[in-house]
Each structure stands twice: as C-alpha cells, then as structure tokens.
Short mmCIF file of C-alpha atoms (C1' of nucleotides) in Angstrom, two decimals:
data_model
loop_
_atom_site.label_atom_id
_atom_site.label_comp_id
_atom_site.label_asym_id
_atom_site.label_seq_id
_atom_site.Cartn_x
_atom_site.Cartn_y
_atom_site.Cartn_z
CA MET A 85 -37.79 -145.64 -75.22
CA ASN A 86 -36.09 -141.95 -76.16
CA ARG A 87 -38.39 -140.41 -78.51
CA ASN A 88 -35.66 -140.25 -81.37
CA TYR A 89 -35.75 -144.11 -81.30
CA GLU A 90 -39.66 -144.21 -81.60
CA LYS A 91 -39.95 -144.19 -85.71
CA TYR A 92 -37.95 -147.31 -85.84
CA GLU A 93 -39.98 -149.38 -83.46
CA ASP A 94 -42.04 -150.84 -86.06
CA VAL A 95 -40.05 -153.54 -87.33
CA LYS A 96 -41.58 -157.03 -87.02
CA ARG A 97 -38.60 -159.17 -86.48
CA LEU A 98 -38.18 -161.91 -83.80
CA LEU A 99 -35.27 -162.51 -81.61
CA ALA A 100 -34.00 -166.04 -80.74
CA VAL A 101 -31.11 -167.83 -79.67
CA ASP A 102 -30.04 -171.25 -80.75
CA CYS A 103 -27.78 -173.37 -78.85
CA ILE A 104 -25.10 -175.93 -80.30
CA ILE A 105 -24.64 -178.32 -77.47
CA PHE A 106 -21.61 -180.37 -77.29
CA GLY A 107 -20.68 -183.48 -75.11
CA TYR A 108 -18.71 -186.36 -75.02
CA GLU A 109 -19.40 -189.56 -74.16
CA ASN A 110 -18.02 -193.06 -74.79
CA GLU A 111 -14.82 -191.42 -76.67
CA GLN A 112 -17.13 -189.83 -78.89
CA LEU A 113 -17.61 -185.80 -79.31
CA LYS A 114 -21.44 -185.69 -79.45
CA LEU A 115 -24.16 -183.05 -80.10
CA LEU A 116 -27.47 -182.62 -78.57
CA LEU A 117 -30.09 -182.53 -81.24
CA PHE A 118 -34.31 -181.91 -80.65
CA LYS A 119 -37.29 -182.85 -82.52
CA ARG A 120 -38.91 -179.89 -83.10
CA ILE A 121 -42.29 -179.51 -81.59
CA ILE A 122 -43.73 -176.67 -83.37
CA GLU A 123 -44.38 -176.14 -87.02
CA PRO A 124 -43.04 -175.31 -89.47
CA SER A 125 -40.96 -178.50 -89.97
CA LYS A 126 -42.16 -180.12 -86.74
CA GLY A 127 -40.71 -183.50 -86.03
CA ARG A 128 -37.73 -182.96 -88.00
CA TRP A 129 -34.46 -182.33 -86.00
CA SER A 130 -33.08 -179.19 -85.20
CA LEU A 131 -30.75 -177.13 -82.57
CA ILE A 132 -32.39 -176.34 -79.13
CA GLY A 133 -33.64 -172.44 -79.47
CA GLY A 134 -35.78 -170.13 -77.61
CA TRP A 135 -37.03 -166.64 -77.91
CA ILE A 136 -34.92 -163.78 -76.25
CA LYS A 137 -36.82 -161.96 -73.58
CA GLU A 138 -37.35 -158.29 -73.66
CA SER A 139 -35.66 -158.14 -70.50
CA GLU A 140 -32.74 -160.35 -71.04
CA SER A 141 -29.34 -160.53 -73.04
CA ALA A 142 -28.80 -163.00 -75.58
CA GLU A 143 -26.54 -164.89 -73.29
CA ASP A 144 -28.80 -164.95 -70.77
CA ALA A 145 -31.43 -166.23 -73.00
CA ALA A 146 -28.90 -169.06 -74.05
CA ARG A 147 -28.30 -169.80 -70.41
CA ARG A 148 -32.15 -169.96 -69.61
CA VAL A 149 -32.99 -172.62 -72.25
CA LEU A 150 -29.82 -174.60 -71.29
CA THR A 151 -31.05 -174.63 -67.69
CA TYR A 152 -34.60 -175.32 -68.92
CA ILE A 153 -33.36 -178.27 -70.86
CA THR A 154 -30.31 -179.79 -69.11
CA GLY A 155 -31.08 -178.92 -65.38
CA LEU A 156 -27.61 -177.56 -65.51
CA LYS A 157 -26.37 -174.34 -64.13
CA ASP A 158 -23.36 -172.35 -65.19
CA ILE A 159 -23.20 -173.89 -68.39
CA TYR A 160 -20.11 -172.75 -70.18
CA LEU A 161 -21.32 -170.60 -73.29
CA GLU A 162 -19.55 -168.56 -76.32
CA GLN A 163 -21.02 -166.67 -78.89
CA VAL A 164 -20.57 -168.03 -82.35
CA LYS A 165 -22.57 -165.75 -84.81
CA VAL A 166 -25.71 -164.05 -85.74
CA PHE A 167 -27.92 -165.43 -88.53
CA SER A 168 -30.23 -162.71 -89.77
CA GLU A 169 -31.62 -163.29 -93.43
CA PRO A 170 -35.11 -162.29 -93.02
CA ASP A 171 -35.95 -165.59 -94.97
CA ARG A 172 -33.89 -167.80 -93.06
CA ASP A 173 -36.91 -169.32 -90.84
CA PRO A 174 -40.08 -169.88 -93.06
CA GLY A 175 -42.19 -169.37 -89.85
CA GLY A 176 -41.11 -165.81 -89.61
CA ASN A 177 -38.65 -162.94 -89.70
CA VAL A 178 -36.47 -164.45 -86.82
CA LEU A 179 -32.63 -163.16 -86.17
CA THR A 180 -31.12 -165.86 -84.07
CA VAL A 181 -27.72 -165.45 -82.18
CA ALA A 182 -25.98 -168.97 -82.05
CA PHE A 183 -24.23 -170.08 -79.06
CA ASN A 184 -21.70 -172.80 -78.32
CA ALA A 185 -22.35 -174.83 -75.17
CA LEU A 186 -20.05 -177.57 -73.46
CA ILE A 187 -21.62 -180.00 -71.17
CA ARG A 188 -20.83 -182.98 -69.30
CA ILE A 189 -23.22 -185.69 -70.59
CA GLU A 190 -23.09 -187.79 -67.54
CA LYS A 191 -23.93 -184.82 -65.30
CA HIS A 192 -26.96 -183.34 -66.86
CA SER A 193 -30.74 -184.44 -66.39
CA LYS A 194 -31.38 -187.49 -68.49
CA GLU A 195 -35.32 -187.42 -68.10
CA LEU A 196 -35.56 -183.92 -68.79
CA ILE A 197 -33.86 -184.58 -72.22
CA LYS A 198 -35.70 -187.55 -73.03
CA GLU A 199 -38.90 -185.11 -72.31
CA TYR A 200 -38.04 -183.00 -74.86
CA GLY A 201 -37.39 -185.55 -77.83
CA ALA A 202 -33.81 -184.68 -77.52
CA ARG A 203 -30.95 -187.38 -78.41
CA TRP A 204 -27.28 -187.24 -78.53
CA PHE A 205 -25.60 -187.91 -81.81
CA ALA A 206 -21.96 -188.50 -82.51
CA ILE A 207 -20.58 -185.91 -84.84
CA SER A 208 -20.34 -188.34 -87.70
CA GLU A 209 -24.03 -189.19 -87.68
CA ILE A 210 -25.59 -186.01 -87.53
CA PRO A 211 -28.82 -186.18 -89.61
CA LYS A 212 -30.02 -183.11 -91.73
CA LEU A 213 -31.17 -180.20 -89.67
CA ILE A 214 -34.04 -177.73 -90.26
CA PHE A 215 -33.56 -174.28 -91.81
CA ASP A 216 -30.06 -172.96 -91.87
CA HIS A 217 -28.86 -175.06 -88.72
CA ASP A 218 -26.51 -177.13 -90.62
CA GLU A 219 -24.51 -174.08 -91.93
CA MET A 220 -24.95 -172.95 -87.82
CA LEU A 221 -23.25 -176.14 -87.03
CA LYS A 222 -20.77 -175.86 -89.43
CA VAL A 223 -19.66 -172.78 -88.35
CA ALA A 224 -20.01 -173.73 -84.55
CA PHE A 225 -17.56 -176.86 -85.05
CA GLU A 226 -14.68 -174.30 -86.75
CA LYS A 227 -15.21 -172.13 -84.03
CA LEU A 228 -14.99 -175.27 -81.25
CA ARG A 229 -11.74 -176.33 -83.00
CA MET A 230 -10.36 -172.76 -82.97
CA LYS A 231 -11.10 -172.93 -79.30
CA ALA A 232 -9.35 -176.36 -78.83
CA THR A 233 -6.48 -174.96 -80.72
CA TYR A 234 -5.78 -171.90 -78.39
CA ASP A 235 -7.07 -173.40 -75.27
CA LEU A 236 -6.71 -176.45 -73.53
CA ILE A 237 -10.37 -177.70 -73.64
CA GLY A 238 -11.94 -180.54 -71.74
CA ARG A 239 -12.73 -178.78 -68.55
CA GLN A 240 -16.09 -178.33 -69.18
CA LEU A 241 -16.47 -181.67 -71.28
CA LEU A 242 -14.66 -184.60 -69.68
CA PRO A 243 -15.49 -185.82 -65.84
CA GLU A 244 -13.76 -184.04 -63.02
CA LYS A 245 -10.84 -186.62 -63.19
CA PHE A 246 -9.51 -188.16 -66.56
CA THR A 247 -6.48 -189.70 -67.84
CA LEU A 248 -4.44 -188.48 -70.35
CA THR A 249 -5.53 -190.86 -72.97
CA HIS A 250 -9.08 -189.39 -72.43
CA LEU A 251 -8.09 -186.19 -73.02
CA ARG A 252 -5.73 -187.16 -76.15
CA ARG A 253 -9.22 -189.04 -77.77
CA LEU A 254 -11.05 -186.01 -76.74
CA TYR A 255 -8.67 -183.84 -79.18
CA ASN A 256 -8.57 -186.70 -82.04
CA GLU A 257 -12.50 -186.94 -81.98
CA ILE A 258 -12.39 -182.81 -82.37
CA PHE A 259 -9.73 -182.72 -84.95
CA GLN A 260 -10.42 -186.10 -86.62
CA LYS A 261 -6.71 -187.28 -85.97
CA GLU A 262 -4.60 -189.24 -84.46
CA PHE A 263 -2.40 -187.33 -81.92
CA ASP A 264 0.99 -188.96 -81.04
CA PRO A 265 0.54 -190.03 -77.35
CA GLY A 266 4.13 -189.15 -76.00
CA ASN A 267 4.04 -185.93 -77.81
CA PHE A 268 0.33 -185.25 -76.57
CA ARG A 269 1.44 -185.82 -73.13
CA LYS A 270 4.50 -183.77 -73.32
CA LYS A 271 2.86 -180.90 -74.74
CA VAL A 272 -0.08 -180.87 -72.47
CA LEU A 273 1.85 -181.13 -69.54
CA SER A 274 4.21 -178.50 -70.52
CA LEU A 275 0.98 -175.88 -70.34
CA LYS A 276 0.81 -176.75 -66.53
CA LEU A 277 -2.64 -176.49 -66.44
CA LEU A 278 -3.40 -179.85 -65.07
CA GLU A 279 -2.63 -181.55 -61.64
CA ARG A 280 -1.85 -184.95 -61.30
CA LEU A 281 -4.15 -186.82 -58.64
CA ASP A 282 -2.60 -189.94 -56.41
CA GLU A 283 -4.90 -192.37 -58.43
CA LYS A 284 -4.93 -194.25 -61.43
CA ASP A 285 -7.19 -195.66 -63.77
CA MET A 286 -6.86 -199.40 -64.26
CA SER A 287 -9.60 -200.21 -66.52
CA GLU A 288 -7.60 -199.68 -69.73
CA SER A 289 -4.39 -201.08 -68.96
CA LYS A 290 -2.07 -203.19 -66.74
CA LYS A 291 0.15 -200.36 -65.39
CA GLY A 292 -2.72 -197.84 -64.93
CA ALA A 293 -2.78 -194.33 -65.91
CA TYR A 294 -2.78 -191.49 -63.40
CA TYR A 295 -5.91 -189.33 -62.99
CA TYR A 296 -5.42 -185.72 -63.90
CA LYS A 297 -7.89 -182.84 -63.16
CA PHE A 298 -7.73 -179.24 -64.35
CA LYS A 299 -6.32 -176.69 -61.98
CA ASP A 300 -8.61 -173.99 -60.74
CA VAL A 301 -6.96 -171.11 -62.78
CA GLU A 302 -7.90 -169.43 -65.71
CA ASN A 303 -6.54 -171.14 -68.70
CA SER A 304 -6.34 -168.67 -71.38
CA HIS A 305 -3.85 -168.71 -74.27
CA LEU A 306 -3.01 -166.51 -76.96
CA GLU A 307 -0.67 -168.66 -78.89
CA PRO A 308 -1.99 -172.03 -80.62
CA ILE A 309 -1.47 -175.22 -78.28
CA PHE A 310 -1.47 -177.61 -81.08
CA LYS A 311 0.10 -176.24 -84.31
CA SER A 312 -0.62 -178.90 -86.37
CA SER A 313 -4.18 -179.36 -85.62
CA ILE A 314 -5.45 -177.40 -88.13
CA LYS A 315 -4.24 -178.00 -91.54
CA HIS A 316 -4.21 -176.05 -94.62
CA GLU A 317 -6.76 -177.23 -97.26
CA MET B 160 -45.83 -165.06 -89.61
CA ASN B 161 -46.69 -168.46 -88.59
CA ARG B 162 -49.26 -168.50 -85.73
CA ASN B 163 -46.84 -170.55 -83.57
CA TYR B 164 -44.49 -167.55 -83.46
CA GLU B 165 -47.46 -165.19 -83.00
CA LYS B 166 -47.31 -165.08 -79.10
CA TYR B 167 -43.65 -163.87 -78.71
CA GLU B 168 -44.27 -160.88 -81.03
CA ASP B 169 -44.91 -158.22 -78.33
CA VAL B 170 -41.19 -157.92 -77.62
CA LYS B 171 -39.96 -154.22 -77.96
CA ARG B 172 -36.28 -154.17 -78.82
CA LEU B 173 -34.64 -152.29 -81.44
CA LEU B 174 -32.22 -153.81 -83.67
CA ALA B 175 -29.10 -151.86 -84.86
CA VAL B 176 -25.70 -152.53 -86.57
CA ASP B 177 -22.36 -150.76 -85.46
CA CYS B 178 -19.34 -150.52 -87.67
CA ILE B 179 -15.95 -150.41 -86.43
CA ILE B 180 -14.32 -148.77 -89.33
CA PHE B 181 -10.47 -149.42 -90.08
CA GLY B 182 -8.47 -147.31 -92.23
CA TYR B 183 -4.74 -146.81 -93.01
CA GLU B 184 -3.33 -143.37 -93.74
CA ASN B 185 0.17 -141.86 -93.12
CA GLU B 186 1.50 -145.00 -91.80
CA GLN B 187 -0.96 -145.07 -89.15
CA LEU B 188 -3.94 -147.50 -88.48
CA LYS B 189 -6.80 -145.08 -88.00
CA LEU B 190 -10.72 -145.43 -86.93
CA LEU B 191 -13.51 -143.43 -88.19
CA LEU B 192 -15.70 -142.19 -85.61
CA PHE B 193 -18.88 -139.89 -85.51
CA LYS B 194 -20.26 -136.95 -83.78
CA ARG B 195 -23.45 -138.38 -82.50
CA ILE B 196 -26.53 -136.62 -83.82
CA ILE B 197 -29.26 -137.77 -81.72
CA GLU B 198 -30.07 -137.82 -77.88
CA PRO B 199 -29.02 -139.47 -75.55
CA SER B 200 -25.30 -138.42 -75.55
CA LYS B 201 -25.74 -136.07 -78.82
CA GLY B 202 -22.41 -134.69 -79.42
CA ARG B 203 -20.21 -137.33 -77.72
CA TRP B 204 -18.04 -139.64 -79.82
CA SER B 205 -19.30 -142.84 -81.14
CA LEU B 206 -19.01 -145.85 -83.78
CA ILE B 207 -21.39 -145.49 -86.86
CA GLY B 208 -24.52 -147.57 -86.58
CA GLY B 209 -28.10 -147.90 -87.97
CA TRP B 210 -31.31 -149.71 -87.94
CA ILE B 211 -31.67 -153.08 -89.15
CA LYS B 212 -34.74 -152.84 -91.67
CA GLU B 213 -37.30 -155.54 -91.45
CA SER B 214 -36.07 -156.75 -95.23
CA GLU B 215 -32.43 -156.95 -94.83
CA SER B 216 -29.71 -159.11 -92.93
CA ALA B 217 -27.36 -157.50 -90.16
CA GLU B 218 -24.62 -157.87 -93.06
CA ASP B 219 -26.82 -155.84 -95.48
CA ALA B 220 -27.67 -152.94 -92.98
CA ALA B 221 -24.23 -152.56 -92.31
CA ARG B 222 -23.28 -152.74 -95.88
CA ARG B 223 -25.99 -149.95 -96.53
CA VAL B 224 -24.82 -147.81 -93.70
CA LEU B 225 -21.07 -147.78 -94.79
CA THR B 226 -21.83 -147.29 -98.20
CA TYR B 227 -24.29 -144.32 -97.33
CA ILE B 228 -21.43 -142.84 -95.37
CA THR B 229 -18.27 -143.42 -97.46
CA GLY B 230 -19.84 -143.65 -100.88
CA LEU B 231 -17.91 -146.94 -101.18
CA LYS B 232 -19.37 -150.19 -102.27
CA ASP B 233 -18.10 -153.78 -101.66
CA ILE B 234 -16.49 -153.07 -98.39
CA TYR B 235 -14.85 -155.73 -96.78
CA LEU B 236 -17.01 -156.69 -93.71
CA GLU B 237 -16.52 -159.20 -90.73
CA GLN B 238 -18.96 -159.83 -87.95
CA VAL B 239 -17.48 -159.18 -84.56
CA LYS B 240 -20.00 -159.93 -81.95
CA VAL B 241 -23.82 -159.15 -80.57
CA PHE B 242 -24.18 -156.48 -77.75
CA SER B 243 -27.73 -157.15 -76.12
CA GLU B 244 -27.45 -156.12 -72.48
CA PRO B 245 -31.21 -154.79 -72.19
CA ASP B 246 -29.71 -151.36 -70.75
CA ARG B 247 -26.56 -151.20 -72.77
CA ASP B 248 -28.08 -148.25 -74.55
CA PRO B 249 -30.14 -145.56 -72.24
CA GLY B 250 -32.27 -144.28 -74.95
CA GLY B 251 -33.89 -147.82 -75.37
CA ASN B 252 -33.80 -151.79 -75.52
CA VAL B 253 -31.42 -151.96 -78.59
CA LEU B 254 -29.26 -155.24 -79.50
CA THR B 255 -26.65 -154.28 -82.00
CA VAL B 256 -24.51 -156.58 -84.22
CA ALA B 257 -21.18 -154.94 -84.38
CA PHE B 258 -18.92 -155.28 -87.58
CA ASN B 259 -15.34 -154.68 -88.34
CA ALA B 260 -14.99 -152.77 -91.97
CA LEU B 261 -11.79 -152.38 -93.81
CA ILE B 262 -11.47 -149.53 -96.20
CA ARG B 263 -9.16 -147.68 -98.04
CA ILE B 264 -9.01 -144.17 -96.67
CA GLU B 265 -7.98 -142.40 -100.01
CA LYS B 266 -10.75 -143.75 -101.65
CA HIS B 267 -13.83 -142.94 -99.73
CA SER B 268 -15.97 -139.37 -99.93
CA LYS B 269 -14.35 -137.13 -98.13
CA GLU B 270 -17.45 -134.54 -98.43
CA LEU B 271 -19.65 -137.02 -97.09
CA ILE B 272 -17.79 -138.00 -93.76
CA LYS B 273 -17.18 -134.64 -93.16
CA GLU B 274 -20.99 -133.91 -93.42
CA TYR B 275 -21.87 -136.39 -90.94
CA GLY B 276 -19.16 -134.70 -88.51
CA ALA B 277 -16.92 -137.75 -88.59
CA ARG B 278 -13.21 -137.73 -88.14
CA TRP B 279 -10.29 -140.30 -88.17
CA PHE B 280 -8.42 -141.18 -85.18
CA ALA B 281 -5.20 -142.56 -84.83
CA ILE B 282 -5.63 -145.68 -82.61
CA SER B 283 -3.48 -144.15 -79.98
CA GLU B 284 -5.81 -141.34 -79.88
CA ILE B 285 -9.44 -142.58 -79.53
CA PRO B 286 -11.50 -140.51 -77.11
CA LYS B 287 -13.82 -142.13 -74.86
CA LEU B 288 -16.80 -143.18 -76.64
CA ILE B 289 -20.68 -143.71 -75.60
CA PHE B 290 -22.25 -146.57 -74.01
CA ASP B 291 -20.45 -149.82 -74.51
CA HIS B 292 -18.64 -148.49 -77.85
CA ASP B 293 -15.13 -148.84 -75.76
CA GLU B 294 -15.99 -152.75 -75.03
CA MET B 295 -16.95 -153.10 -78.58
CA LEU B 296 -13.88 -151.26 -80.13
CA LYS B 297 -11.87 -153.80 -77.87
CA VAL B 298 -13.30 -157.04 -79.13
CA ALA B 299 -13.24 -155.66 -82.53
CA PHE B 300 -9.53 -154.69 -82.49
CA GLU B 301 -8.46 -158.03 -80.87
CA LYS B 302 -10.84 -159.68 -83.90
CA LEU B 303 -8.69 -157.76 -86.26
CA ARG B 304 -5.29 -158.84 -85.04
CA MET B 305 -6.47 -162.28 -85.07
CA LYS B 306 -7.42 -161.84 -88.83
CA ALA B 307 -3.86 -160.24 -89.21
CA THR B 308 -2.29 -163.56 -87.80
CA TYR B 309 -3.96 -165.73 -89.81
CA ASP B 310 -4.60 -163.70 -93.17
CA LEU B 311 -2.34 -161.38 -94.60
CA ILE B 312 -4.26 -158.43 -94.22
CA GLY B 313 -3.78 -155.19 -96.24
CA ARG B 314 -5.55 -155.87 -99.27
CA GLN B 315 -8.41 -153.83 -98.05
CA LEU B 316 -6.44 -151.17 -96.33
CA LEU B 317 -3.31 -150.43 -98.37
CA PRO B 318 -3.42 -148.63 -101.71
CA GLU B 319 -3.62 -151.10 -105.02
CA LYS B 320 0.09 -151.06 -104.97
CA PHE B 321 2.45 -150.91 -102.13
CA THR B 322 5.75 -151.64 -100.95
CA LEU B 323 6.56 -154.17 -98.40
CA THR B 324 7.78 -151.46 -96.19
CA HIS B 325 4.36 -150.18 -96.31
CA LEU B 326 3.15 -153.18 -95.25
CA ARG B 327 5.50 -154.03 -92.95
CA ARG B 328 4.30 -150.47 -91.23
CA LEU B 329 0.77 -151.57 -91.32
CA TYR B 330 1.84 -154.89 -89.60
CA ASN B 331 3.95 -152.60 -86.82
CA GLU B 332 0.65 -150.63 -86.26
CA ILE B 333 -1.30 -153.42 -85.50
CA PHE B 334 0.80 -155.63 -83.52
CA GLN B 335 2.26 -152.55 -81.66
CA LYS B 336 5.57 -154.02 -82.13
CA GLU B 337 8.64 -153.51 -84.81
CA PHE B 338 8.97 -156.51 -87.26
CA ASP B 339 12.30 -157.23 -88.41
CA PRO B 340 12.57 -156.09 -92.12
CA GLY B 341 14.43 -158.79 -93.56
CA ASN B 342 12.48 -161.29 -91.88
CA PHE B 343 9.15 -159.74 -92.87
CA ARG B 344 9.81 -159.69 -96.09
CA LYS B 345 11.07 -163.04 -96.45
CA LYS B 346 7.73 -164.53 -94.58
CA VAL B 347 5.52 -162.53 -96.63
CA LEU B 348 6.76 -163.28 -100.02
CA SER B 349 7.29 -167.33 -98.97
CA LEU B 350 3.27 -166.91 -98.77
CA LYS B 351 3.09 -165.91 -102.72
CA LEU B 352 -0.09 -164.12 -102.22
CA LEU B 353 1.91 -160.70 -103.66
CA GLU B 354 2.73 -159.73 -107.06
CA ARG B 355 6.05 -157.84 -107.80
CA LEU B 356 5.38 -155.10 -110.30
CA ASP B 357 7.93 -153.72 -112.78
CA GLU B 358 7.70 -149.89 -110.85
CA LYS B 359 9.67 -148.93 -107.88
CA ASP B 360 8.61 -146.14 -105.13
CA MET B 361 11.47 -143.78 -105.16
CA SER B 362 10.27 -141.51 -102.75
CA GLU B 363 11.50 -143.34 -99.39
CA SER B 364 15.12 -144.10 -100.52
CA LYS B 365 17.62 -143.84 -103.33
CA LYS B 366 17.66 -147.19 -104.19
CA GLY B 367 13.99 -147.54 -104.81
CA ALA B 368 11.40 -150.32 -103.43
CA TYR B 369 9.66 -152.18 -105.83
CA TYR B 370 5.84 -152.06 -106.06
CA TYR B 371 3.79 -155.06 -104.86
CA LYS B 372 0.01 -155.69 -105.29
CA PHE B 373 -2.17 -158.41 -103.90
CA LYS B 374 -2.93 -161.65 -106.59
CA ASP B 375 -6.37 -161.74 -107.70
CA VAL B 376 -6.55 -165.21 -105.30
CA GLU B 377 -8.21 -165.93 -102.24
CA ASN B 378 -5.89 -165.57 -99.31
CA SER B 379 -7.33 -167.89 -96.77
CA HIS B 380 -4.92 -169.22 -94.19
CA LEU B 381 -5.87 -171.72 -91.18
CA GLU B 382 -2.11 -171.65 -89.79
CA PRO B 383 -0.94 -168.36 -88.28
CA ILE B 384 1.15 -166.41 -90.50
CA PHE B 385 3.10 -164.28 -87.71
CA LYS B 386 3.44 -166.73 -84.62
CA SER B 387 5.28 -164.19 -82.57
CA SER B 388 2.52 -161.42 -83.20
CA ILE B 389 0.56 -162.69 -80.43
CA LYS B 390 2.26 -162.47 -77.31
CA HIS B 391 1.23 -164.34 -73.87
CA GLU B 392 0.34 -161.55 -71.31
"C1'" DA C 76 32.71 -140.87 -100.18
"C1'" DC C 77 28.99 -141.41 -97.46
"C1'" DA C 78 24.29 -142.19 -95.97
"C1'" DA C 79 20.15 -144.85 -95.89
"C1'" DA C 80 16.67 -147.76 -97.35
"C1'" DA C 81 16.41 -152.04 -100.25
"C1'" DG C 82 17.23 -156.64 -100.11
"C1'" DT C 83 19.68 -161.41 -99.16
"C1'" DG C 84 22.66 -164.58 -96.28
"C1'" DT C 85 23.75 -166.93 -92.27
"C1'" DT C 86 23.58 -168.93 -87.70
"C1'" DA C 87 21.65 -170.45 -83.31
"C1'" DG C 88 18.07 -172.00 -80.95
"C1'" DC C 89 13.24 -173.51 -80.29
"C1'" DC C 90 9.51 -176.69 -81.31
"C1'" DG C 91 6.86 -180.42 -83.57
"C1'" DT C 92 7.43 -184.84 -85.50
"C1'" DA C 93 8.36 -189.27 -85.61
"C1'" DC C 94 9.63 -193.17 -83.42
"C1'" DA C 95 12.56 -196.17 -80.46
"C1'" DC C 96 12.46 -197.77 -76.01
"C1'" DC C 97 11.55 -198.93 -71.13
"C1'" DC C 98 8.04 -199.85 -67.26
"C1'" DA C 99 4.45 -201.96 -64.66
"C1'" DT C 100 1.54 -205.72 -64.47
"C1'" DG C 101 -2.59 -208.99 -65.36
"C1'" DT C 102 -3.05 -213.03 -67.82
"C1'" DA D 43 7.37 -214.60 -70.66
"C1'" DC D 44 4.45 -211.68 -73.07
"C1'" DA D 45 1.11 -208.57 -74.68
"C1'" DT D 46 -0.64 -203.76 -73.56
"C1'" DG D 47 -1.10 -199.40 -72.69
"C1'" DG D 48 1.69 -196.02 -69.88
"C1'" DG D 49 5.24 -193.10 -70.15
"C1'" DT D 50 10.11 -191.37 -71.25
"C1'" DG D 51 14.02 -189.97 -74.93
"C1'" DT D 52 16.51 -188.95 -78.86
"C1'" DA D 53 17.13 -187.02 -83.48
"C1'" DC D 54 15.95 -184.78 -87.39
"C1'" DG D 55 13.84 -180.95 -89.71
"C1'" DG D 56 11.49 -176.59 -90.50
"C1'" DC D 57 11.08 -172.58 -88.97
"C1'" DT D 58 11.90 -167.92 -86.40
"C1'" DA D 59 14.95 -164.23 -84.66
"C1'" DA D 60 18.76 -161.72 -84.34
"C1'" DC D 61 21.95 -159.68 -87.10
"C1'" DA D 62 25.81 -159.03 -90.33
"C1'" DC D 63 26.46 -158.13 -94.75
"C1'" DT D 64 25.71 -156.43 -99.79
"C1'" DT D 65 23.18 -153.39 -103.34
"C1'" DT D 66 21.76 -149.15 -104.95
"C1'" DT D 67 21.80 -144.33 -105.68
"C1'" DG D 68 21.18 -139.03 -104.32
"C1'" DT D 69 23.49 -135.99 -102.12
#
DNA sequence: ACAAAAGTGTTAGCCGTACACCCATGT
DNA sequence: ACATGGGTGTACGGCTAACACTTTTGT
C-alpha cells in the first residue's frame, strides 16, 4: 500500500456482490431467489450475494458465488449498478455491486440449489425481497430488456437447440407483449445469427418446426433489433 | 455492525469514485483532466477522483468531489461502471465507481480548477491517462453516446439559451458526424422538449437564429431519438 | 446583388406492423 | 376434411436521409 493512501484506510465498509439470476423454463422467464440464512432478515427471500475477497474483482466474486451455487462455470455476467447507501443493509455498512446472470435452468445442479434453500420464481410471482433488493431487481430487469433490445438474447437462456417459437416466447416474456409470429421470424432470421438444423421439433405441431442454434460468433449490435419492444410511457 | 458480518471485516480495499467530467465550449466537446498530485504517477494526467467516506454513498462522494473542484452544486451525474481489478491501481487495492458528470463550462469556477492543475481537453486531444483511466473514459464516452441517442442532451452542457445550430454542433461532436441541419431541426422540434424564446442570436448569420431553452419538464425517452447516430461497426 | 446561415418543403426508400394466405400432417 | 401451428407474401403507414428551395439581412 502506497503511503499516500494510508490515511484513508480506516473506512469500515464491507464489499459485496449480489446476483440477479435469470433462467427460462416451461415458457416462463424465472428468477432464482434464496432464503436468507443469516441475520438480519433471516428466512426472508433475497438475491444471492457474497463478499468480495481482497484478491478478486467484483466480477470474479460474482462468478465464484454463481459457480458455488449452481455448479456451472462460464456463466454470462453483466454489471448492473452499484448500491452504496450507507444504511441500505441494516446489518452493516455494505456496498454491493449488482450483476445480471443468465443461465440455462436445465443444466445447473438442482441438488446444490435445493441445499441452499433456493427456488425459481416466475417473474410475475416474485415475493417481496429484503433491503433494497426490490429496487436492484427493477434496475436489473430494465437492463435485461435493454440488452434484449440491442442483442438477440437466448444463447445463454435457451437450450442448445430451440425453435423460433421458443425464442419468440422468451421475448414475449421479457417484454410482456405478444410478438407477431411472422414478423418475429423474419426479423430474427435477417440478423443471420442463427443456424437452422436438419431436425424438427414435432411436439407442438403436426408440421413440425425446425430447430435452430446460435452461430458460434459474437452477436453484438449497436442498433435496436426490436424497435417496438420498448414503449413510451 | 451485525456479528454475522464481522468475520469479513478484515478486507483491506479502498473505495473511490472517479469522475468523467464533460463540458462544451467553443463548439467542442471537452473533458476535464487533472495533473495528479500524489504518487504513484504524480504529475501525469488523470480523471479526478476521491475516496468514498464511510457515511456517504458513491453518488454523494462524486457530488462532493465535483462541488469541491468546480464550485457547482446539483451537477448531473450518472453511474458508469465499477472497476475493481485488485491490481488496477499500483498504489493500492482500490475499487472505484466511475461517474459521468455533465457541466456548463462557463458556469464553474475557473480559479478553483486552475488551482488543482486541471485543464479542459478537446475530445480529440486527450492525452494518455494513468492506470485504467483510458478504459474508463472509453466506457464513459460510450455511455454518453447511448444517453444522447435516447435523450435529448444539452440541458446540462449548453447555456440556458442556445440556437438549434448550437445544439446540432454538440450532437455532431458527440457522434463525430455531420447531422443534416434541416432534418435535425425537424426531429428535435418534434420532440416538443424545447421552447422558443422571443430573442435571436445575430452573431452567426444576417437573418439571426432564434434562441431556444429546455422546457422545465422531465425529458425521458425510451426510444432512440436519432436512430442513425449509432452505426454498426 | 450577393453571400450565408436560418428555416421549410418534397421525395424516395426503408422498415415495422398488420394480416391474409399457403403448407404439412396427425387425428 | 379439418384443425393447428409453421412458415411466406403483401400492402399500408411512418420515419429518415437527401437535397432543393425560400427567407432574411448585412455588406
């Protein structure tokens, strides 16, 4: 530690991360919540969090927590915002960095999650959360919507292979509106981010729907994909 | 401090804010940089920063630093991102929250700024900065562009009264392209966020251009204002 | 009269939306 | 044959980009 910095060292503030974990299952966008195991507010629902260690970045801390909880590696992460009001956590002065995480529900370890008293909630059924976690979730969801507007998301949420109807239902959930099937298909395919497989899903229609998968390229867009998805108030 | 939190208290990490201060002067978008007054890297150019005190949020810290430096209150602030790699600052383990700040150059205290060894740099003339400040600036500028795409900015950067040409030049600077004068005018006025004054600026043309000011309402948009401003790579 | 910026009008093309319509096939 | 989701085609409207054109007034 440089000696010029030393006089500021006596600040007593804890550093944490909180993860907003989104998943998609049974045609529903879901959120993974935890029964809090320590006081204060023990037993109430909250986002999963963890302390940032001295030797790691906030991103590393979030990855560590997520791997610990789900058993998955290489989870998609995006910084949402810092929450740092000194009194936001009644248990102490905690600055927290919020992260969005997208995971494939079917791939993670259900045993681990059960062990930690966690449960997946549909977006419409989220209970009241502790502290300022409601606000964190609100900002996080807004950020997810923004991402879905500029990027074609689903790579991290859907199974390896999926139909365009599956993808459309995911977007319907995120924006809480019904996208037109024909227009959605044309728009998505025009992005050339998907690759059609020689295999059909016969479970939902007689004709069968082709499976698609994401191409192995970066999908970065700087223009909105779905102009109408975000509405004026 | 709750006793469940106590065992994590021994983390030695400093908390800081760094401010990316944008201004607009002589038809140029500018950035306020500082000659660093402490080691390491004393004397080199950097963003202005400050420690977060125990009793304040990151936002409060940024506001305090900005007021201290410029003499202004109620500065527009927006959180950009947290930078928390443990080795990002050679002087110590410092987690920093980056903030964008927009200020009116003509209103702030030039004496204070001089006193702190600060200087305004045109965007095209920014020198190499210390540590990861280059990266912070890059992310911050991208964020400013995003904001300008969704919001009509200028309220915090331009003088109280300004012509549409002034506003257009600001946008030209931000997006590094020439907006069509006629189309820009029509688009901006259609937003109904500006109010025309009964006064003209005669300094730039014989005919004179009406001054405008921002209406005293929120200007929040969720759809892009300038669709073409952001280009694919 | 001319130049130069302010401001208005016009047109062509793109894109999103709505919706009609064909396709394939299990019952 | 018909119902159902898969998939394609089309037509209208709104918006943008390009640019021609008018206005104003100091020199």
